[in-house]
CSV table of C-alpha atoms in Angstrom, one decimal:
chain,number,residue,atom,x,y,z
A,27,MET,CA,-58.7,0.9,-9.6
A,28,SER,CA,-59.3,4.1,-11.8
A,29,ALA,CA,-63.1,3.8,-11.4
A,30,ASP,CA,-62.8,3.4,-7.6
A,31,LEU,CA,-60.4,6.6,-7.6
A,32,ALA,CA,-62.9,8.5,-9.8
A,33,ASP,CA,-65.6,7.6,-7.3
A,34,PHE,CA,-63.3,8.7,-4.4
A,35,TYR,CA,-62.8,12.2,-5.9
A,36,LEU,CA,-66.4,12.7,-6.8
A,37,ARG,CA,-67.5,11.8,-3.2
A,38,GLN,CA,-64.9,14.2,-1.9
A,39,LEU,CA,-66.4,16.9,-4.1
A,40,ARG,CA,-70.1,16.2,-3.6
A,41,ASP,CA,-70.1,15.1,0.1
A,42,ASP,CA,-67.1,16.9,1.7
A,43,CYS,CA,-66.1,20.1,-0.2
A,44,LEU,CA,-69.4,21.5,-1.7
A,45,PRO,CA,-71.3,21.2,1.6
A,46,PHE,CA,-68.8,23.0,3.5
A,47,TRP,CA,-68.8,26.0,1.3
A,48,PHE,CA,-72.5,26.2,0.1
A,49,PRO,CA,-74.8,27.8,0.9
A,50,ARG,CA,-73.2,29.5,3.9
A,51,SER,CA,-70.6,31.2,1.5
A,52,VAL,CA,-73.3,33.1,-0.3
A,53,ASP,CA,-73.8,36.7,0.9
A,54,GLU,CA,-77.5,37.3,0.6
A,55,GLU,CA,-77.2,40.8,1.9
A,56,HIS,CA,-74.3,42.5,-0.1
A,57,GLY,CA,-73.9,39.9,-2.9
A,58,GLY,CA,-70.8,37.8,-3.8
A,59,PHE,CA,-69.2,35.2,-1.4
A,60,LEU,CA,-68.1,35.2,2.2
A,61,HIS,CA,-65.1,32.9,2.4
A,62,CYS,CA,-62.9,33.7,5.5
A,63,LEU,CA,-64.1,30.6,7.5
A,64,ASP,CA,-62.9,28.7,10.5
A,65,ARG,CA,-62.7,24.9,10.9
A,66,ASP,CA,-66.5,24.5,11.4
A,67,GLY,CA,-67.5,27.0,8.7
A,68,SER,CA,-68.0,30.0,11.1
A,69,LEU,CA,-67.2,33.4,9.7
A,70,VAL,CA,-63.8,34.6,10.7
A,71,ASP,CA,-63.7,37.9,8.8
A,72,SER,CA,-66.5,39.4,6.5
A,73,ASP,CA,-63.8,41.0,4.1
A,74,LYS,CA,-63.8,39.6,0.7
A,75,SER,CA,-60.9,38.7,-1.6
A,76,VAL,CA,-61.5,39.7,-5.2
A,77,TRP,CA,-59.8,36.8,-6.5
A,78,ALA,CA,-62.2,34.6,-4.7
A,79,GLN,CA,-65.2,36.4,-6.3
A,80,GLY,CA,-63.9,35.3,-9.7
A,81,ARG,CA,-62.5,32.0,-8.7
A,82,MET,CA,-65.6,30.7,-6.9
A,83,SER,CA,-67.9,32.0,-9.6
A,84,TRP,CA,-65.8,30.1,-12.1
A,85,MET,CA,-65.8,26.8,-10.2
A,86,LEU,CA,-69.4,26.8,-9.7
A,87,LEU,CA,-70.1,27.5,-13.4
A,88,VAL,CA,-67.7,24.7,-14.3
A,89,LEU,CA,-69.6,22.3,-12.1
A,90,HIS,CA,-73.0,23.5,-13.6
A,91,LEU,CA,-71.5,22.9,-17.0
A,92,GLU,CA,-69.8,19.7,-16.6
A,93,LEU,CA,-71.3,17.9,-13.5
A,94,GLU,CA,-74.9,18.7,-13.2
A,95,ARG,CA,-77.1,21.7,-14.3
A,96,ARG,CA,-78.2,23.0,-11.0
A,97,PRO,CA,-79.9,26.4,-11.0
A,98,GLU,CA,-78.6,27.4,-7.6
A,99,TRP,CA,-75.0,26.9,-8.8
A,100,LEU,CA,-75.7,29.3,-11.6
A,101,ALA,CA,-77.5,31.9,-9.6
A,102,TRP,CA,-74.8,31.9,-6.9
A,103,ALA,CA,-72.1,32.2,-9.6
A,104,GLU,CA,-74.0,35.1,-11.3
A,105,GLY,CA,-74.2,36.8,-7.8
A,106,GLY,CA,-70.5,36.6,-7.6
A,107,LEU,CA,-70.0,38.1,-11.1
A,108,ARG,CA,-72.4,40.9,-10.3
A,109,PHE,CA,-70.5,41.7,-7.0
A,110,LEU,CA,-67.3,41.8,-9.3
A,111,GLU,CA,-68.9,44.2,-11.8
A,112,ASP,CA,-70.6,46.5,-9.3
A,113,LYS,CA,-68.1,46.6,-6.5
A,114,CYS,CA,-64.7,45.5,-7.1
A,115,ALA,CA,-63.5,47.7,-10.1
A,116,ASP,CA,-61.6,50.9,-9.6
A,117,PRO,CA,-63.5,53.5,-11.5
A,118,ALA,CA,-60.2,55.4,-11.8
A,119,ASP,CA,-58.7,53.0,-14.2
A,120,GLY,CA,-60.9,50.0,-14.5
A,121,ARG,CA,-58.6,47.7,-12.8
A,122,LEU,CA,-59.8,45.3,-10.0
A,123,PHE,CA,-59.1,45.8,-6.4
A,124,PHE,CA,-57.6,42.9,-4.4
A,125,HIS,CA,-59.4,43.1,-1.1
A,126,VAL,CA,-62.7,44.8,-0.3
A,127,ALA,CA,-65.1,44.9,2.7
A,128,ARG,CA,-68.2,43.0,2.8
A,129,ASP,CA,-70.2,45.7,1.1
A,130,GLY,CA,-67.5,46.3,-1.5
A,131,THR,CA,-65.8,49.3,0.2
A,132,PRO,CA,-62.2,49.2,-1.4
A,133,ILE,CA,-59.6,47.9,1.2
A,134,ARG,CA,-56.3,47.2,-0.9
A,135,LYS,CA,-55.2,47.2,-4.6
A,136,ARG,CA,-52.1,45.3,-5.5
A,137,ARG,CA,-49.5,45.8,-8.3
A,138,TYR,CA,-50.6,42.7,-10.0
A,139,ALA,CA,-53.6,42.1,-12.1
A,140,TYR,CA,-54.3,38.3,-11.3
A,141,GLY,CA,-57.8,39.3,-10.4
A,142,GLU,CA,-58.7,40.2,-13.9
A,143,SER,CA,-57.5,36.7,-15.1
A,144,PHE,CA,-59.9,35.0,-12.7
A,145,ALA,CA,-62.7,37.2,-13.8
A,146,ALA,CA,-61.7,36.4,-17.4
A,147,ILE,CA,-62.2,32.8,-16.7
A,148,ALA,CA,-65.5,33.3,-14.8
A,149,PHE,CA,-67.2,35.4,-17.5
A,150,ALA,CA,-66.1,32.9,-20.1
A,151,ALA,CA,-67.6,30.0,-18.1
A,152,HIS,CA,-70.7,32.1,-17.8
A,153,ALA,CA,-70.9,32.8,-21.5
A,154,ALA,CA,-70.6,29.1,-22.1
A,155,ALA,CA,-73.4,28.4,-19.7
A,156,THR,CA,-75.9,30.9,-20.7
A,157,GLY,CA,-74.8,31.9,-24.3
A,158,SER,CA,-74.4,35.5,-23.2
A,159,ASP,CA,-72.4,37.5,-25.8
A,160,CYS,CA,-71.9,40.2,-23.0
A,161,SER,CA,-70.2,37.9,-20.8
A,162,ALA,CA,-68.0,36.6,-23.6
A,163,GLN,CA,-66.9,40.1,-24.5
A,164,ARG,CA,-66.3,40.8,-20.8
A,165,ALA,CA,-63.9,37.6,-20.5
A,166,ARG,CA,-62.0,39.0,-23.4
A,167,GLU,CA,-61.7,42.4,-22.0
A,168,CYS,CA,-60.4,41.1,-18.7
A,169,PHE,CA,-58.0,38.9,-20.3
A,170,GLY,CA,-56.8,41.7,-22.4
A,171,ARG,CA,-56.5,43.9,-19.3
A,172,PHE,CA,-54.4,41.2,-17.5
A,173,THR,CA,-52.0,40.6,-20.4
A,174,ASP,CA,-51.6,44.4,-21.2
A,175,TRP,CA,-50.8,44.9,-17.6
A,176,HIS,CA,-48.3,42.1,-17.0
A,177,PHE,CA,-46.6,42.1,-20.4
A,178,ARG,CA,-46.4,45.6,-21.8
A,179,PRO,CA,-43.1,46.9,-20.9
A,180,GLY,CA,-43.3,49.6,-18.4
A,181,ARG,CA,-47.1,49.1,-17.6
A,182,ILE,CA,-46.7,47.4,-14.1
A,183,PRO,CA,-45.1,49.6,-11.4
A,184,PRO,CA,-41.6,48.1,-10.4
A,185,LYS,CA,-41.4,46.2,-7.1
A,186,PHE,CA,-37.7,47.1,-6.8
A,187,THR,CA,-35.3,49.6,-8.3
A,188,ASP,CA,-34.0,48.9,-11.8
A,189,ALA,CA,-30.5,47.8,-10.4
A,190,ARG,CA,-31.4,44.1,-10.4
A,191,PRO,CA,-34.5,43.5,-12.9
A,192,ILE,CA,-36.2,40.2,-12.4
A,193,ILE,CA,-39.2,38.5,-14.2
A,194,GLY,CA,-41.6,35.9,-12.8
A,195,LEU,CA,-43.0,32.6,-13.7
A,196,GLY,CA,-46.4,33.5,-12.5
A,197,PRO,CA,-47.7,35.9,-15.1
A,198,ARG,CA,-46.7,33.3,-18.0
A,199,MET,CA,-48.4,30.4,-16.0
A,200,ILE,CA,-51.5,32.3,-15.5
A,201,ALA,CA,-51.7,33.8,-19.1
A,202,LEU,CA,-51.3,30.2,-20.4
A,203,VAL,CA,-54.1,28.7,-18.3
A,204,THR,CA,-56.2,31.7,-18.8
A,205,ALA,CA,-56.0,31.4,-22.5
A,206,GLN,CA,-56.6,27.8,-22.4
A,207,GLU,CA,-59.8,28.3,-20.4
A,208,LEU,CA,-61.0,30.9,-22.9
A,209,GLU,CA,-60.3,28.7,-25.9
A,210,LEU,CA,-62.3,25.9,-24.1
A,211,ARG,CA,-65.3,28.0,-23.3
A,212,LEU,CA,-65.3,30.7,-26.1
A,213,GLY,CA,-63.6,28.8,-29.1
A,214,ARG,CA,-60.1,29.2,-30.6
A,215,SER,CA,-58.9,32.6,-31.5
A,216,ALA,CA,-55.7,34.0,-32.9
A,217,GLY,CA,-55.4,36.1,-29.7
A,218,THR,CA,-55.5,33.2,-27.2
A,219,THR,CA,-53.5,30.8,-29.4
A,220,GLY,CA,-50.8,33.2,-29.8
A,221,TRP,CA,-50.7,33.8,-25.9
A,222,ILE,CA,-50.5,30.0,-25.3
A,223,ASP,CA,-47.7,29.5,-27.8
A,224,ARG,CA,-45.7,32.7,-26.4
A,225,CYS,CA,-46.1,31.6,-22.8
A,226,LEU,CA,-45.0,28.0,-23.6
A,227,GLU,CA,-42.0,29.2,-25.4
A,228,GLU,CA,-41.1,31.7,-22.5
A,229,ILE,CA,-41.5,29.2,-19.8
A,230,GLU,CA,-39.2,26.7,-21.5
A,231,ARG,CA,-36.6,29.2,-22.6
A,232,LEU,CA,-36.4,31.3,-19.5
A,233,PHE,CA,-37.5,29.4,-16.6
A,234,VAL,CA,-36.9,25.6,-17.2
A,235,LYS,CA,-33.2,24.8,-16.5
A,236,PRO,CA,-32.3,21.3,-17.6
A,237,GLU,CA,-28.7,21.6,-16.4
A,238,LEU,CA,-29.8,22.4,-13.0
A,239,GLY,CA,-32.9,20.0,-12.9
A,240,VAL,CA,-35.2,22.8,-11.9
A,241,VAL,CA,-37.9,25.3,-12.8
A,242,MET,CA,-37.0,28.8,-11.6
A,243,GLU,CA,-39.5,31.0,-10.0
A,244,ASN,CA,-37.9,34.3,-10.9
A,245,VAL,CA,-35.1,35.0,-13.3
A,246,ALA,CA,-33.2,37.8,-14.8
A,247,PRO,CA,-34.9,39.0,-18.0
A,248,ASP,CA,-32.5,37.1,-20.1
A,249,GLY,CA,-33.3,33.9,-18.1
A,250,SER,CA,-30.1,34.0,-16.2
A,251,VAL,CA,-30.1,33.1,-12.4
A,252,SER,CA,-30.0,36.0,-10.0
A,253,ASP,CA,-27.7,34.6,-7.2
A,254,HIS,CA,-29.4,36.3,-4.3
A,255,PHE,CA,-32.4,35.3,-1.9
A,256,ASP,CA,-35.1,36.2,-4.4
A,257,GLY,CA,-33.5,34.8,-7.4
A,258,ARG,CA,-32.7,31.5,-5.7
A,259,THR,CA,-36.0,30.8,-4.1
A,260,LEU,CA,-38.0,27.9,-5.7
A,261,ASN,CA,-41.6,27.4,-5.2
A,262,PRO,CA,-42.2,23.6,-5.9
A,263,GLY,CA,-46.0,23.8,-5.9
A,264,HIS,CA,-46.0,26.7,-8.3
A,265,ALA,CA,-43.9,24.9,-10.6
A,266,ILE,CA,-45.8,21.7,-10.4
A,267,GLU,CA,-48.9,23.7,-11.0
A,268,GLY,CA,-47.2,25.2,-14.3
A,269,ALA,CA,-46.3,21.7,-15.3
A,270,TRP,CA,-49.9,20.4,-15.4
A,271,PHE,CA,-50.6,23.4,-17.4
A,272,VAL,CA,-48.1,22.5,-20.1
A,273,LEU,CA,-49.2,18.9,-19.9
A,274,GLU,CA,-52.8,19.8,-20.4
A,275,GLU,CA,-51.8,21.8,-23.6
A,276,ALA,CA,-49.8,18.6,-24.5
A,277,ARG,CA,-52.9,16.6,-24.2
A,278,ARG,CA,-55.0,19.0,-26.4
A,279,ARG,CA,-52.3,19.1,-29.1
A,280,ASP,CA,-51.2,15.4,-28.8
A,281,ASP,CA,-47.8,16.8,-28.5
A,282,SER,CA,-45.1,14.5,-27.3
A,283,ARG,CA,-42.5,17.2,-27.0
A,284,LEU,CA,-44.7,19.0,-24.5
A,285,VAL,CA,-45.4,15.9,-22.7
A,286,LYS,CA,-41.8,15.7,-22.1
A,287,LEU,CA,-41.4,19.2,-21.0
A,288,GLY,CA,-44.3,19.0,-18.5
A,289,CYS,CA,-43.0,15.6,-17.0
A,290,ASP,CA,-39.6,17.2,-16.7
A,291,MET,CA,-40.9,20.0,-14.8
A,292,LEU,CA,-43.0,17.8,-12.7
A,293,ASP,CA,-40.1,15.3,-11.9
A,294,TRP,CA,-37.6,18.0,-10.9
A,295,MET,CA,-39.8,20.0,-8.7
A,296,TRP,CA,-41.2,17.0,-6.9
A,297,LYS,CA,-37.7,15.9,-6.2
A,298,ARG,CA,-36.9,19.4,-5.1
A,299,GLY,CA,-40.1,19.8,-3.0
A,300,TRP,CA,-41.1,16.5,-1.4
A,301,ASP,CA,-40.0,16.4,2.3
A,302,PRO,CA,-38.2,13.0,2.7
A,303,GLU,CA,-38.5,13.2,6.5
A,304,HIS,CA,-42.2,14.2,7.2
A,305,GLY,CA,-43.8,13.9,3.8
A,306,GLY,CA,-45.6,16.7,1.9
A,307,LEU,CA,-44.3,19.5,-0.2
A,308,PHE,CA,-42.3,22.2,1.2
A,309,TYR,CA,-43.5,25.6,0.3
A,310,PHE,CA,-40.1,27.1,-0.7
A,311,ARG,CA,-36.6,25.7,-1.3
A,312,ASP,CA,-33.4,27.3,-2.3
A,313,LEU,CA,-31.8,26.6,-5.7
A,314,HIS,CA,-28.4,25.5,-4.1
A,315,ASP,CA,-29.9,24.1,-0.9
A,316,LYS,CA,-28.9,27.2,1.0
A,317,PRO,CA,-31.2,28.7,3.8
A,318,VAL,CA,-34.2,30.4,2.6
A,319,GLN,CA,-35.1,33.6,4.1
A,320,GLU,CA,-39.0,33.2,4.3
A,321,TYR,CA,-39.9,31.9,7.6
A,322,TRP,CA,-42.8,29.7,6.4
A,323,HIS,CA,-40.5,27.8,3.9
A,324,GLY,CA,-41.0,24.6,5.7
A,325,MET,CA,-44.9,24.7,6.1
A,326,LYS,CA,-47.1,22.7,4.1
A,327,PHE,CA,-49.7,24.7,2.3
A,328,TRP,CA,-52.9,23.1,0.9
A,329,TRP,CA,-52.8,24.2,-2.7
A,330,PRO,CA,-49.5,22.7,-3.8
A,331,HIS,CA,-51.0,19.3,-2.9
A,332,ASP,CA,-53.9,19.9,-4.9
A,333,GLU,CA,-51.9,20.9,-7.9
A,334,ALA,CA,-49.6,17.9,-7.5
A,335,LEU,CA,-52.7,15.6,-7.3
A,336,ILE,CA,-53.6,16.8,-10.8
A,337,ALA,CA,-50.2,16.9,-12.3
A,338,THR,CA,-49.2,13.4,-11.3
A,339,LEU,CA,-52.5,11.9,-12.5
A,340,LEU,CA,-52.4,13.7,-15.9
A,341,ALA,CA,-48.7,12.7,-16.3
A,342,HIS,CA,-49.8,9.0,-15.6
A,343,ARG,CA,-52.6,9.4,-18.1
A,344,LEU,CA,-50.3,10.9,-20.8
A,345,THR,CA,-47.4,8.6,-20.5
A,346,GLY,CA,-48.8,5.4,-18.8
A,347,GLU,CA,-45.8,5.4,-16.5
A,348,GLU,CA,-46.6,3.7,-13.1
A,349,ARG,CA,-44.3,5.8,-11.1
A,350,TYR,CA,-46.6,8.9,-11.8
A,351,ARG,CA,-49.5,6.8,-10.2
A,352,SER,CA,-47.2,5.9,-7.3
A,353,MET,CA,-46.2,9.6,-6.9
A,354,HIS,CA,-50.2,10.4,-7.1
A,355,GLU,CA,-51.0,7.9,-4.3
A,356,GLU,CA,-48.1,9.1,-2.3
A,357,CYS,CA,-49.4,12.6,-2.3
A,358,ARG,CA,-53.1,11.7,-2.1
A,359,SER,CA,-52.4,9.4,1.1
A,360,TRP,CA,-50.4,12.3,2.7
A,361,ALA,CA,-52.7,15.1,1.8
A,362,PHE,CA,-56.0,13.5,2.9
A,363,GLY,CA,-54.3,12.2,5.9
A,364,HIS,CA,-53.1,15.6,7.0
A,365,PHE,CA,-55.2,18.4,5.5
A,366,ALA,CA,-58.6,16.7,5.7
A,367,ASP,CA,-61.1,17.3,8.6
A,368,PRO,CA,-63.7,14.6,8.5
A,369,GLY,CA,-65.5,16.3,11.6
A,370,HIS,CA,-66.4,19.4,9.5
A,371,GLY,CA,-65.5,18.8,5.9
A,372,GLU,CA,-63.0,20.5,3.5
A,373,TRP,CA,-59.1,20.8,4.2
A,374,PHE,CA,-57.2,22.9,6.6
A,375,GLY,CA,-55.0,25.6,4.6
A,376,TYR,CA,-51.8,25.5,6.5
A,377,LEU,CA,-49.8,22.8,8.2
A,378,ASN,CA,-46.6,22.9,10.0
A,379,ARG,CA,-43.7,20.8,8.7
A,380,ASP,CA,-44.9,17.6,10.6
A,381,GLY,CA,-48.3,17.7,9.1
A,382,SER,CA,-50.0,19.1,12.2
A,383,PRO,CA,-52.4,21.9,11.7
A,384,SER,CA,-50.9,25.6,11.9
A,385,SER,CA,-54.3,27.0,12.5
A,386,THR,CA,-58.0,26.0,12.0
A,387,LEU,CA,-58.5,28.1,9.0
A,388,LYS,CA,-60.3,26.8,6.2
A,389,GLY,CA,-60.8,29.9,4.1
A,390,GLY,CA,-59.2,33.4,4.0
A,391,LEU,CA,-58.1,36.1,1.4
A,392,TRP,CA,-55.9,33.4,-0.3
A,393,LYS,CA,-57.9,30.2,0.3
A,394,SER,CA,-61.5,29.8,-1.1
A,395,PHE,CA,-63.6,27.4,-3.1
A,396,PHE,CA,-61.0,27.1,-6.0
A,397,HIS,CA,-57.8,25.0,-5.6
A,398,HIS,CA,-59.2,22.2,-3.8
A,399,PRO,CA,-62.6,21.7,-5.8
A,400,ARG,CA,-60.6,22.3,-8.9
A,401,ALA,CA,-58.4,19.2,-8.1
A,402,LEU,CA,-61.3,17.0,-6.8
A,403,TRP,CA,-63.2,17.7,-10.2
A,404,LEU,CA,-60.2,17.3,-12.5
A,405,CYS,CA,-58.9,14.2,-10.9
A,406,HIS,CA,-62.3,12.7,-10.9
A,407,ARG,CA,-62.4,13.3,-14.7
A,408,LEU,CA,-59.0,12.1,-15.3
A,409,ALA,CA,-59.5,8.9,-13.3
A,410,ALA,CA,-62.8,8.4,-15.0
A,411,ASP,CA,-61.2,8.7,-18.4
A,412,THR,CA,-58.6,5.9,-17.7
A,413,ALA,CA,-61.2,3.5,-15.9
């Protein structure tokens, strides 16, 4: 069965996902990637997400490193990295923009520095693929800029007043997985190991609430619950993604305590997030089952289901518990039965609660060649390893 599952995911990657994106996403005129695509792959908008330039470069490089040494994958990824370097950094402070026009003209810059984390993993993968010391150094610089921006007190501009301070799970999750990727591609170092240890400790101490059976998205700086809309809002898919980052570290360290932590996070947020009526994962829930203010709370987005596929299969591999295999199959059946578009390939990004497409969009400023191919590749590997 595992061999069949491994083959299923590899076919989805090779025959369904990759051909949808490439070569049509490669911008031969201005460099980088075009990724705002309709159902049939036609261009909806020529603007570019800076996140997507790093994420798509990284994904191509991972496939080049681990699946097949294809020169076009390397060349396309290098084009994305050049666009990042030449067009996407603000000369005023070196930080990356979030949204640029096709030719790189800046459109928007956000408070957050997640673009730096995606650039870091892309440059690290390029260093592993080519032996480039310059790319390795660039990866470390981008990671240092990300951690400085998000963790040095007072560095990031506040989103709200200081009357009700709040901190998020997101920066800790992304620092954790970015440090893991840098260790994988560039080797262990005191800097990356220290960030991994710190983020694991803060996630567990501040955001994981065994007494409530939940992983919080935002908490007060001391870890207490802020009993307001923003403080109570849960993002099950995000927490499940964080769960597999923890489980991946448990796998690398052969650490049973981390296995339990990651599985608890997965179990609690699956229970909180899975829709018992229509299936699929809700986007937002409330800690106390009160109404959620975001109007898209009941929609089904593509990426939480990709993350749940990875998390459940990794939990099954680490524990051997059949219930995780059953959860994986439930998610796989629902997701491929609703997000998939056999006529044109890839997944729709956004569904209504009942699983019908909310729009025909396959790519935008948030969705690109990243979450879905990452899930397909990692699930292929996990299934193949247990075959």
